[in-house]
PDB file of C-alpha atoms in Angstrom:
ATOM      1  CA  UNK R   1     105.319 143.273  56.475  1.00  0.00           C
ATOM      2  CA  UNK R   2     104.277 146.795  58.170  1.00  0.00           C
ATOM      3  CA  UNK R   3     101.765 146.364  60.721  1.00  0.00           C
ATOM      4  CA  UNK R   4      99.806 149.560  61.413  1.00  0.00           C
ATOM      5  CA  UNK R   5      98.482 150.008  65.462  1.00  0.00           C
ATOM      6  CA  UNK R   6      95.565 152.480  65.747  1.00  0.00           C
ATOM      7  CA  UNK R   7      95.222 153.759  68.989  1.00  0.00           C
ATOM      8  CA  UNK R   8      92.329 154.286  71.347  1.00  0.00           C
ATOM      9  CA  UNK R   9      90.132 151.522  69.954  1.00  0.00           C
ATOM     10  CA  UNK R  10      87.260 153.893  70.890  1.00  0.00           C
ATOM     11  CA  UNK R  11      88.037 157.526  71.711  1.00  0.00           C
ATOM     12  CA  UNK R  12      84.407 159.180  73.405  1.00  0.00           C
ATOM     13  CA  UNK R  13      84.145 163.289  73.195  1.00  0.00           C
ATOM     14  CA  UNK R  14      81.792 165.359  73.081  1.00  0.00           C
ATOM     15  CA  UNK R  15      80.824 168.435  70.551  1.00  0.00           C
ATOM     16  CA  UNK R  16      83.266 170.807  69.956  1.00  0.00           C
ATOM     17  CA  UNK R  17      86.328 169.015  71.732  1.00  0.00           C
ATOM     18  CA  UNK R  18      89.518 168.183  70.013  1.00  0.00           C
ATOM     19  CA  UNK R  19      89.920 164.618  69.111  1.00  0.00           C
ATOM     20  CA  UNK R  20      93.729 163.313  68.742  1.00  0.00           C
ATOM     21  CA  UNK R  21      93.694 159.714  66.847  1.00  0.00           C
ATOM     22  CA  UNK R  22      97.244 157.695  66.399  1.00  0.00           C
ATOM     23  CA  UNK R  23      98.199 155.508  64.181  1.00  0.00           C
ATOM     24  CA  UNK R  24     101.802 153.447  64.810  1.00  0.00           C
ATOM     25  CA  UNK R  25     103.310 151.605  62.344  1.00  0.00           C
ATOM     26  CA  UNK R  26     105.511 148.277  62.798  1.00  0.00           C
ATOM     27  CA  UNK R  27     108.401 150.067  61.185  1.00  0.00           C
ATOM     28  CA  UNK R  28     109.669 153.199  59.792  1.00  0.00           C
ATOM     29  CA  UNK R  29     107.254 153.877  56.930  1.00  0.00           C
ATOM     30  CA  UNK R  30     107.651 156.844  54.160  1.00  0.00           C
ATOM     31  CA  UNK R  31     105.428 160.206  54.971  1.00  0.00           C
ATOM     32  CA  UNK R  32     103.882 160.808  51.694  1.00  0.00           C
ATOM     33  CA  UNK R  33     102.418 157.010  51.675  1.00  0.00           C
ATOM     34  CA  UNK R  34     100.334 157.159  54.856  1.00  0.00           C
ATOM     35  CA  UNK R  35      96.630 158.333  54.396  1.00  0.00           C
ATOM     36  CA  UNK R  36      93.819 158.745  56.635  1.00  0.00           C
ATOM     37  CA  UNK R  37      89.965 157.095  55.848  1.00  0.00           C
ATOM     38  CA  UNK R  38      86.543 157.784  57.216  1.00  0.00           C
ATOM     39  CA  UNK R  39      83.615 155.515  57.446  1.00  0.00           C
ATOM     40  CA  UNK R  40      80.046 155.727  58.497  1.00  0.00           C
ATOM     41  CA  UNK R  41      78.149 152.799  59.187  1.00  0.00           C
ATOM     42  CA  UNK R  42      76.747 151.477  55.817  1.00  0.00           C
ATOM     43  CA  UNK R  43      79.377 153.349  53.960  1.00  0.00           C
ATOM     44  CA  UNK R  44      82.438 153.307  52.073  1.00  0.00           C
ATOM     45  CA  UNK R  45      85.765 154.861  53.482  1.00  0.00           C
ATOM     46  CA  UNK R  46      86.209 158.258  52.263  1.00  0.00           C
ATOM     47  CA  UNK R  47      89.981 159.668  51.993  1.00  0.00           C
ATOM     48  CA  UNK R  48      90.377 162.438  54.856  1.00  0.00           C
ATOM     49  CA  UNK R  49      93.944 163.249  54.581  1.00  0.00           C
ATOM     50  CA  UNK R  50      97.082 161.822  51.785  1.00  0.00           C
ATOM     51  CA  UNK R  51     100.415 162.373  52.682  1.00  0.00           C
ATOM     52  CA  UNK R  52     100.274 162.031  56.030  1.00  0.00           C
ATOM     53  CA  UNK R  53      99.101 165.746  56.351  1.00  0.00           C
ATOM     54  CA  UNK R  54      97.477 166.987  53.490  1.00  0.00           C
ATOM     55  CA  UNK R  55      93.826 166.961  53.062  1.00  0.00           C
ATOM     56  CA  UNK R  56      92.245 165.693  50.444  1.00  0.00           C
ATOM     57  CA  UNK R  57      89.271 167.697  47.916  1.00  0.00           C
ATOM     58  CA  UNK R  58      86.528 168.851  49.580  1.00  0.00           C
ATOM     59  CA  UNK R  59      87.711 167.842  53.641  1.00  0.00           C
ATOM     60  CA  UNK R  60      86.751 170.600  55.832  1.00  0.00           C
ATOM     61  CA  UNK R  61      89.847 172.337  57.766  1.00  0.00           C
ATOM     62  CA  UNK R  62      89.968 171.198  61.008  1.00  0.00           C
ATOM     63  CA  UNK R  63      90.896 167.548  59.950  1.00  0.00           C
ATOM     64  CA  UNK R  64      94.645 168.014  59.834  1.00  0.00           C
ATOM     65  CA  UNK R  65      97.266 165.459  60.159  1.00  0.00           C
ATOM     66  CA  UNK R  66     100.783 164.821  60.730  1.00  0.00           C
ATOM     67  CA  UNK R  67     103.632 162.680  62.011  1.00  0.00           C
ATOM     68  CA  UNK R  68     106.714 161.184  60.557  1.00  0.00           C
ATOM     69  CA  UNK R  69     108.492 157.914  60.828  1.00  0.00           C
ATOM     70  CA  UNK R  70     106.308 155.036  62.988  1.00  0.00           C
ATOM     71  CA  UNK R  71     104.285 157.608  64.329  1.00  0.00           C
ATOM     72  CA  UNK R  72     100.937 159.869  62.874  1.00  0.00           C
ATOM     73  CA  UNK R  73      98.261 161.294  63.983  1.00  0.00           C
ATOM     74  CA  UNK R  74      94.887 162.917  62.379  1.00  0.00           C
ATOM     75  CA  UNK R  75      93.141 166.004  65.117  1.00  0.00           C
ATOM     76  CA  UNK R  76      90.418 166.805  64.747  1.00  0.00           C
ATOM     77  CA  UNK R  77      89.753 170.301  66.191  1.00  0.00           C
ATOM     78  CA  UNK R  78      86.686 170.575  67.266  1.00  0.00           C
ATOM     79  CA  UNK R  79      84.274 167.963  66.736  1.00  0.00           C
ATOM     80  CA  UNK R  80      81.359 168.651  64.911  1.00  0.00           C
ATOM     81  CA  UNK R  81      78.275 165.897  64.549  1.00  0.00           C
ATOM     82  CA  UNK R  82      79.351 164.424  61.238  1.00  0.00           C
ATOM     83  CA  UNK R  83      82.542 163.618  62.752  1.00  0.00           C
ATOM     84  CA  UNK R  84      81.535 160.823  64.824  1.00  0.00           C
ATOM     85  CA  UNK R  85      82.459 157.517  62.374  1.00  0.00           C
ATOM     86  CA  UNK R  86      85.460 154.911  62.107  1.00  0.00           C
ATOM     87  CA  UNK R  87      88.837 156.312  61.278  1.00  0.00           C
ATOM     88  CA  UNK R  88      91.129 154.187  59.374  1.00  0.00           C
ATOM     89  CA  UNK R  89      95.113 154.662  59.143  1.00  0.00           C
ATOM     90  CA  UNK R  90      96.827 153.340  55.707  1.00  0.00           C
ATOM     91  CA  UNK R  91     100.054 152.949  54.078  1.00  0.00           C
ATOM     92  CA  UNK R  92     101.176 152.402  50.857  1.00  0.00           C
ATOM     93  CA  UNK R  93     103.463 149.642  50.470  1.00  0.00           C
ATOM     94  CA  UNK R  94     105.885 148.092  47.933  1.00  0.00           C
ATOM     95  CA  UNK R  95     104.569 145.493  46.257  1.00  0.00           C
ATOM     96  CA  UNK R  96     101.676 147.617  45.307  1.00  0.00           C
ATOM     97  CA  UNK R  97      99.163 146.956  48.153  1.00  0.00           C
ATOM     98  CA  UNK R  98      97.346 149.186  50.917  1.00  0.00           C
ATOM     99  CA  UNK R  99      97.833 148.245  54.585  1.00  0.00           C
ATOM    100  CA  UNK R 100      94.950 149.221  56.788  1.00  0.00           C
ATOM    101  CA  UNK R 101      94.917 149.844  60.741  1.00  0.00           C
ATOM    102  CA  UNK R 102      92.491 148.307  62.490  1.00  0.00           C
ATOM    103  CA  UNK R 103      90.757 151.427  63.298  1.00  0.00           C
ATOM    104  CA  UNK R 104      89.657 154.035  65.883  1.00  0.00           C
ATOM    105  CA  UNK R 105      85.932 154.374  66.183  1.00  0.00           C
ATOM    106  CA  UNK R 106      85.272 158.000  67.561  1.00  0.00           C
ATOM    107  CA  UNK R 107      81.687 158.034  69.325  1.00  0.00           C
ATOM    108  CA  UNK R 108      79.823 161.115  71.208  1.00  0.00           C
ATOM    109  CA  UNK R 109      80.189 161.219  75.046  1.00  0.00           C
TER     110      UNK R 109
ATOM    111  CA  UNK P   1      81.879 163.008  38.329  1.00  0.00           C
ATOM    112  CA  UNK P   2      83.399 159.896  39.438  1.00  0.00           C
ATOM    113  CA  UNK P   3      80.885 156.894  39.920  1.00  0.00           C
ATOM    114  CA  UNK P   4      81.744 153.839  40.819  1.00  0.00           C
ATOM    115  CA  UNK P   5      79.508 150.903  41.202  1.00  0.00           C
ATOM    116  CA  UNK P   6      80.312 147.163  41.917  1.00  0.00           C
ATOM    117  CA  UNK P   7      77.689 144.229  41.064  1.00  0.00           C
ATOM    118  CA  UNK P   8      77.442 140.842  41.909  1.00  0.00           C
ATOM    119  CA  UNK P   9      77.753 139.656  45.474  1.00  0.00           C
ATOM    120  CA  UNK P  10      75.151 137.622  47.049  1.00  0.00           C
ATOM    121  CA  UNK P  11      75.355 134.434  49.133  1.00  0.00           C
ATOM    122  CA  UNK P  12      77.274 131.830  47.589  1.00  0.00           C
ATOM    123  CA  UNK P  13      78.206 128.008  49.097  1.00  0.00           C
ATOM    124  CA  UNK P  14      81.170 127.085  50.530  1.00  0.00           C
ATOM    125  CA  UNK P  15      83.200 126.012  47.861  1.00  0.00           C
ATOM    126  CA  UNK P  16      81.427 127.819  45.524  1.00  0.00           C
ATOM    127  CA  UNK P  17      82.377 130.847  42.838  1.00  0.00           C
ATOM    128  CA  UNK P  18      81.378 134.457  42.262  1.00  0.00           C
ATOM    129  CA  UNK P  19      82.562 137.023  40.038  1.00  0.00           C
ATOM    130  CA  UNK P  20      81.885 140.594  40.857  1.00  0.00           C
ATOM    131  CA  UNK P  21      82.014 143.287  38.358  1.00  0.00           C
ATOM    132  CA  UNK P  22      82.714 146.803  38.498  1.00  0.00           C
ATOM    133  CA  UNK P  23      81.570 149.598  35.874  1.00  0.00           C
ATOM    134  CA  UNK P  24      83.190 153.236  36.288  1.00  0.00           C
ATOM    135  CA  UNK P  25      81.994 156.593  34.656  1.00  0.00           C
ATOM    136  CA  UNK P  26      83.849 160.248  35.310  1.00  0.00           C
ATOM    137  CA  UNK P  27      87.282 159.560  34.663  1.00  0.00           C
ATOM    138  CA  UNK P  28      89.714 157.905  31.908  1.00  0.00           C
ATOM    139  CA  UNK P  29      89.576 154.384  32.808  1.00  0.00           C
ATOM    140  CA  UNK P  30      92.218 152.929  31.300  1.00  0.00           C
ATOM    141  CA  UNK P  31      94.586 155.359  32.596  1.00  0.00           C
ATOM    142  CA  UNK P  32      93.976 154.430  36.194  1.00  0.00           C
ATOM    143  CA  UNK P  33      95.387 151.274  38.870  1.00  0.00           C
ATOM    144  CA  UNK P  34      92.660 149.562  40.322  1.00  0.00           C
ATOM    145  CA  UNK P  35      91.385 147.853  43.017  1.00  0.00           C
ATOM    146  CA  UNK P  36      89.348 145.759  45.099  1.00  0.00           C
ATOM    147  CA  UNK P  37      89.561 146.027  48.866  1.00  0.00           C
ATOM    148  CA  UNK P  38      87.129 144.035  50.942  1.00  0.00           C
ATOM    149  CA  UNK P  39      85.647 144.548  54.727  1.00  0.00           C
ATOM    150  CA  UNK P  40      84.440 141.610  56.773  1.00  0.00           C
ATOM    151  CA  UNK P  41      81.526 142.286  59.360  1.00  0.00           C
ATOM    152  CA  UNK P  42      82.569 144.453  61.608  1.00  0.00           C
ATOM    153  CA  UNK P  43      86.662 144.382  60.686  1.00  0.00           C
ATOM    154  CA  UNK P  44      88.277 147.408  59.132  1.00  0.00           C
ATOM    155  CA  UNK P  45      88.867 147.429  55.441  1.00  0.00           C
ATOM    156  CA  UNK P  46      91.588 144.857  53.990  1.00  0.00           C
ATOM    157  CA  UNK P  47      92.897 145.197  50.158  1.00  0.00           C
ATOM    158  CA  UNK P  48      92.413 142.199  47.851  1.00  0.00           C
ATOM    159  CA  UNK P  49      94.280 142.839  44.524  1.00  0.00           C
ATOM    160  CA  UNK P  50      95.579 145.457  42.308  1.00  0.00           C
ATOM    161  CA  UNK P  51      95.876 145.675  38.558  1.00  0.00           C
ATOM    162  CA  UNK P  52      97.832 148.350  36.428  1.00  0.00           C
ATOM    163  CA  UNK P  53      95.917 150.877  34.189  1.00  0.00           C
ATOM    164  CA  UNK P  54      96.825 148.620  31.178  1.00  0.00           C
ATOM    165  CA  UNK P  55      96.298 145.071  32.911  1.00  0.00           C
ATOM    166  CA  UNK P  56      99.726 144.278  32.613  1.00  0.00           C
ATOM    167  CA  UNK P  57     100.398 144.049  36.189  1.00  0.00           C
ATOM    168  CA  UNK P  58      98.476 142.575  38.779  1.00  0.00           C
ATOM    169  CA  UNK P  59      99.190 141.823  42.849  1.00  0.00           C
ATOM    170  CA  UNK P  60      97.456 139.842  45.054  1.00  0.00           C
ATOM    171  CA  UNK P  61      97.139 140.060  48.990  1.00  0.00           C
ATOM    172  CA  UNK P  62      99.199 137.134  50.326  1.00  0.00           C
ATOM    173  CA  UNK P  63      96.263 135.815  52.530  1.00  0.00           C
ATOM    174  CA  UNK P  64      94.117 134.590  48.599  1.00  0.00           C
ATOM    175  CA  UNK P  65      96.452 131.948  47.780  1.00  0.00           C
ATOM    176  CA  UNK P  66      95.733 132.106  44.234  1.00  0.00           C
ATOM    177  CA  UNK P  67      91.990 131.574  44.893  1.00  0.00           C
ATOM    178  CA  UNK P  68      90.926 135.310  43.306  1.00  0.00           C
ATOM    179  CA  UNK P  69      91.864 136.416  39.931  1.00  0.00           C
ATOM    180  CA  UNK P  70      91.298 140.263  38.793  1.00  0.00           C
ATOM    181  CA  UNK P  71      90.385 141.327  35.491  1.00  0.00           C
ATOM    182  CA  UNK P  72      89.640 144.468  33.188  1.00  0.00           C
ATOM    183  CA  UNK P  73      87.844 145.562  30.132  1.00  0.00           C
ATOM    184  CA  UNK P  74      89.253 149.311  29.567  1.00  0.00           C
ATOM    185  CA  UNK P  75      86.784 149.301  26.673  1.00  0.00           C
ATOM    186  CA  UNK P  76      83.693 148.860  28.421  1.00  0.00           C
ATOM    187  CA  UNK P  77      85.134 150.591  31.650  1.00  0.00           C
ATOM    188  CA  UNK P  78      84.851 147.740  33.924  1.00  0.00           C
ATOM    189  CA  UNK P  79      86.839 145.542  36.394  1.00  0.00           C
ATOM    190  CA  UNK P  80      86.565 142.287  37.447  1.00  0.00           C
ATOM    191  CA  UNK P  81      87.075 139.665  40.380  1.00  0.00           C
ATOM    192  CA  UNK P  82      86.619 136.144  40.110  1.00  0.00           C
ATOM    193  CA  UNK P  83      86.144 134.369  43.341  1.00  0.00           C
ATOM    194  CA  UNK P  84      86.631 130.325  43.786  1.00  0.00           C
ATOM    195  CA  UNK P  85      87.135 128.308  46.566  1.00  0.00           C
ATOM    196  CA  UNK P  86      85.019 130.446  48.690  1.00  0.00           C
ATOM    197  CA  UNK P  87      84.755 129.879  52.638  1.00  0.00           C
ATOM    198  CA  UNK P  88      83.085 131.743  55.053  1.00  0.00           C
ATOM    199  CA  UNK P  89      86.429 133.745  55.523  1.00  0.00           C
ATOM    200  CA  UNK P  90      85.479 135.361  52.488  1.00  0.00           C
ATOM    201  CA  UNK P  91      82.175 136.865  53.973  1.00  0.00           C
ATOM    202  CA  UNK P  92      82.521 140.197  53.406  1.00  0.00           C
ATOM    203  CA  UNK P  93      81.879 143.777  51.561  1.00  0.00           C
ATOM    204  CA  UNK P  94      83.621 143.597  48.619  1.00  0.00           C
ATOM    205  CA  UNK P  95      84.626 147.128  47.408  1.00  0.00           C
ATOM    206  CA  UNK P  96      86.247 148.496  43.847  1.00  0.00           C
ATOM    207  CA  UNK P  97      88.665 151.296  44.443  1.00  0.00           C
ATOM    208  CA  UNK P  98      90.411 153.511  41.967  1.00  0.00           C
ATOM    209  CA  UNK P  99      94.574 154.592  42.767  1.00  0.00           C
ATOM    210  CA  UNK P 100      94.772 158.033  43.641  1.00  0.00           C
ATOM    211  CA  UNK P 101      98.562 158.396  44.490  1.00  0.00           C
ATOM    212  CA  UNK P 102      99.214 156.083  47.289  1.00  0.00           C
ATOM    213  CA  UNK P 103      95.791 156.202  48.647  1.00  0.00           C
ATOM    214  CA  UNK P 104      92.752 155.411  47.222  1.00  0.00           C
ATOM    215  CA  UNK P 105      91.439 158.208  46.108  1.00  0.00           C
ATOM    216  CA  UNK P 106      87.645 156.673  45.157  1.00  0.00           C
ATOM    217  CA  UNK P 107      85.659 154.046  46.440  1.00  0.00           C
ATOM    218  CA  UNK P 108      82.114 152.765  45.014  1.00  0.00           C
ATOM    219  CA  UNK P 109      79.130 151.431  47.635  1.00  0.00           C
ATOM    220  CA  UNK P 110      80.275 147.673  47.524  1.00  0.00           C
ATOM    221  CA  UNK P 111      78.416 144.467  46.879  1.00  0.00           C
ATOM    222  CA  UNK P 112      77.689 142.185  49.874  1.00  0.00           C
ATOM    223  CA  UNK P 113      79.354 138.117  49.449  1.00  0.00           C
ATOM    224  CA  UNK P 114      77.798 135.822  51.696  1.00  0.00           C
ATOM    225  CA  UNK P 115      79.294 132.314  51.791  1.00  0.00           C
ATOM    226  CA  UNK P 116      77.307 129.990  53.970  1.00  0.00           C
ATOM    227  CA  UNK P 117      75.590 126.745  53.655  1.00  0.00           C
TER     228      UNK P 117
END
């Protein structure tokens, strides 16, 4: 079974600087099946990014993401206030099921 | 638009059974996968089952051993998930989640379970 790694466990910036969030999975997993989540405290996740770079209705442009293979990553280019949550990696496998990292919470400095 | 609410959490005995419910509005609900996906305190989100747009498929995460069962009603727009055998493993934020693609795509509020003594 995949595992997915998030990486930092907590990533602390300040307003307006570029946050770089990775997500590493177990084994080689197919690019159009990894997604990207937000979550705010007493929230659900929201999807960010499908695909492994595209962004999904409504996410503002400088979310992007990319990556290939075991290795993604979702920058965010310069960090506005809203931006400060828990970031979630996930990938689609077969049997149908989602596979979540374990998360990346991005807090202001 | 898409609205998605779940019902019927709350705290429950060890041992014990719940069935939460799910009611949808905005989109064609029958022509949809769907899911619930639940988060423990402070844990990141883990799925919990899947059923096809007609019911005739259904997956289960590995970790349930047959304890949850997931249902729908594409007349009345709703999904289900009946919960026995609960333990306090099962604590969590239970959320309903519709397929969007490979992701999922919409997510509603959750319902709280609570299993303690």
């Amino acid at each position: 079974e995949i595992v997915l790694t998030q990486s930092p466990g907590t990533l602390s910036l300040s307003l307006g600087e570029r946050a770089t969030l990775s997500c590493r999975a177990s084994q080689s997993v197919i690019s159009s099946y990894l997604a990207w989540y937000q979550q705010k405290p007493g929230q659900a996740p929201r999807l960010l990014i499908y695909g492994a770079s595209s962004r999904a209705t409504g996410v503002p442009d400088r979310f992007s993401g990319s990556g290939s293979g075991t290795d993604f990553t979702l920058t965010i280019s310069r960090l506005e206030p809203e931006d400060f949550a828990v970031y979630y990696c996930q990938q689609f496998d077969s049997p149908p099921r989602y596979i979540f990292g374990q998360g990346t919470q991005l807090e202001i400095k | 638009e898409v609205q998605v609410v779940e019902s019927g959490g709350g705290l429950v005995k060890p041992g014990g059974s719940l069935r939460l419910s799910c009611i949808v509005s905005g989109f064609t609900f029958s022509s949809y996968s769907m899911n619930w996906v639940r988060q423990a305190p402070g844990k990141g989100p883990e799925w919990v089952a899947s059923i096809s747009a007609s019911g005739g498929y259904i997956y289960y995460a590995d970790s349930l051993r047959g304890r949850f069962t997931i249902s729908r009603d594409n007349a009345k727009n709703s999904l289900f998930l009946q919960m026995n055998s609960l333990t306090a493993e099962d604590t969590a934020v239970y959320y309903c989640a519709r397929e969007a693609g490979a992701t999922l795509g919409y997510w509603g509020q959750g319902t709280l379970v609570t299993v303690s003594s």
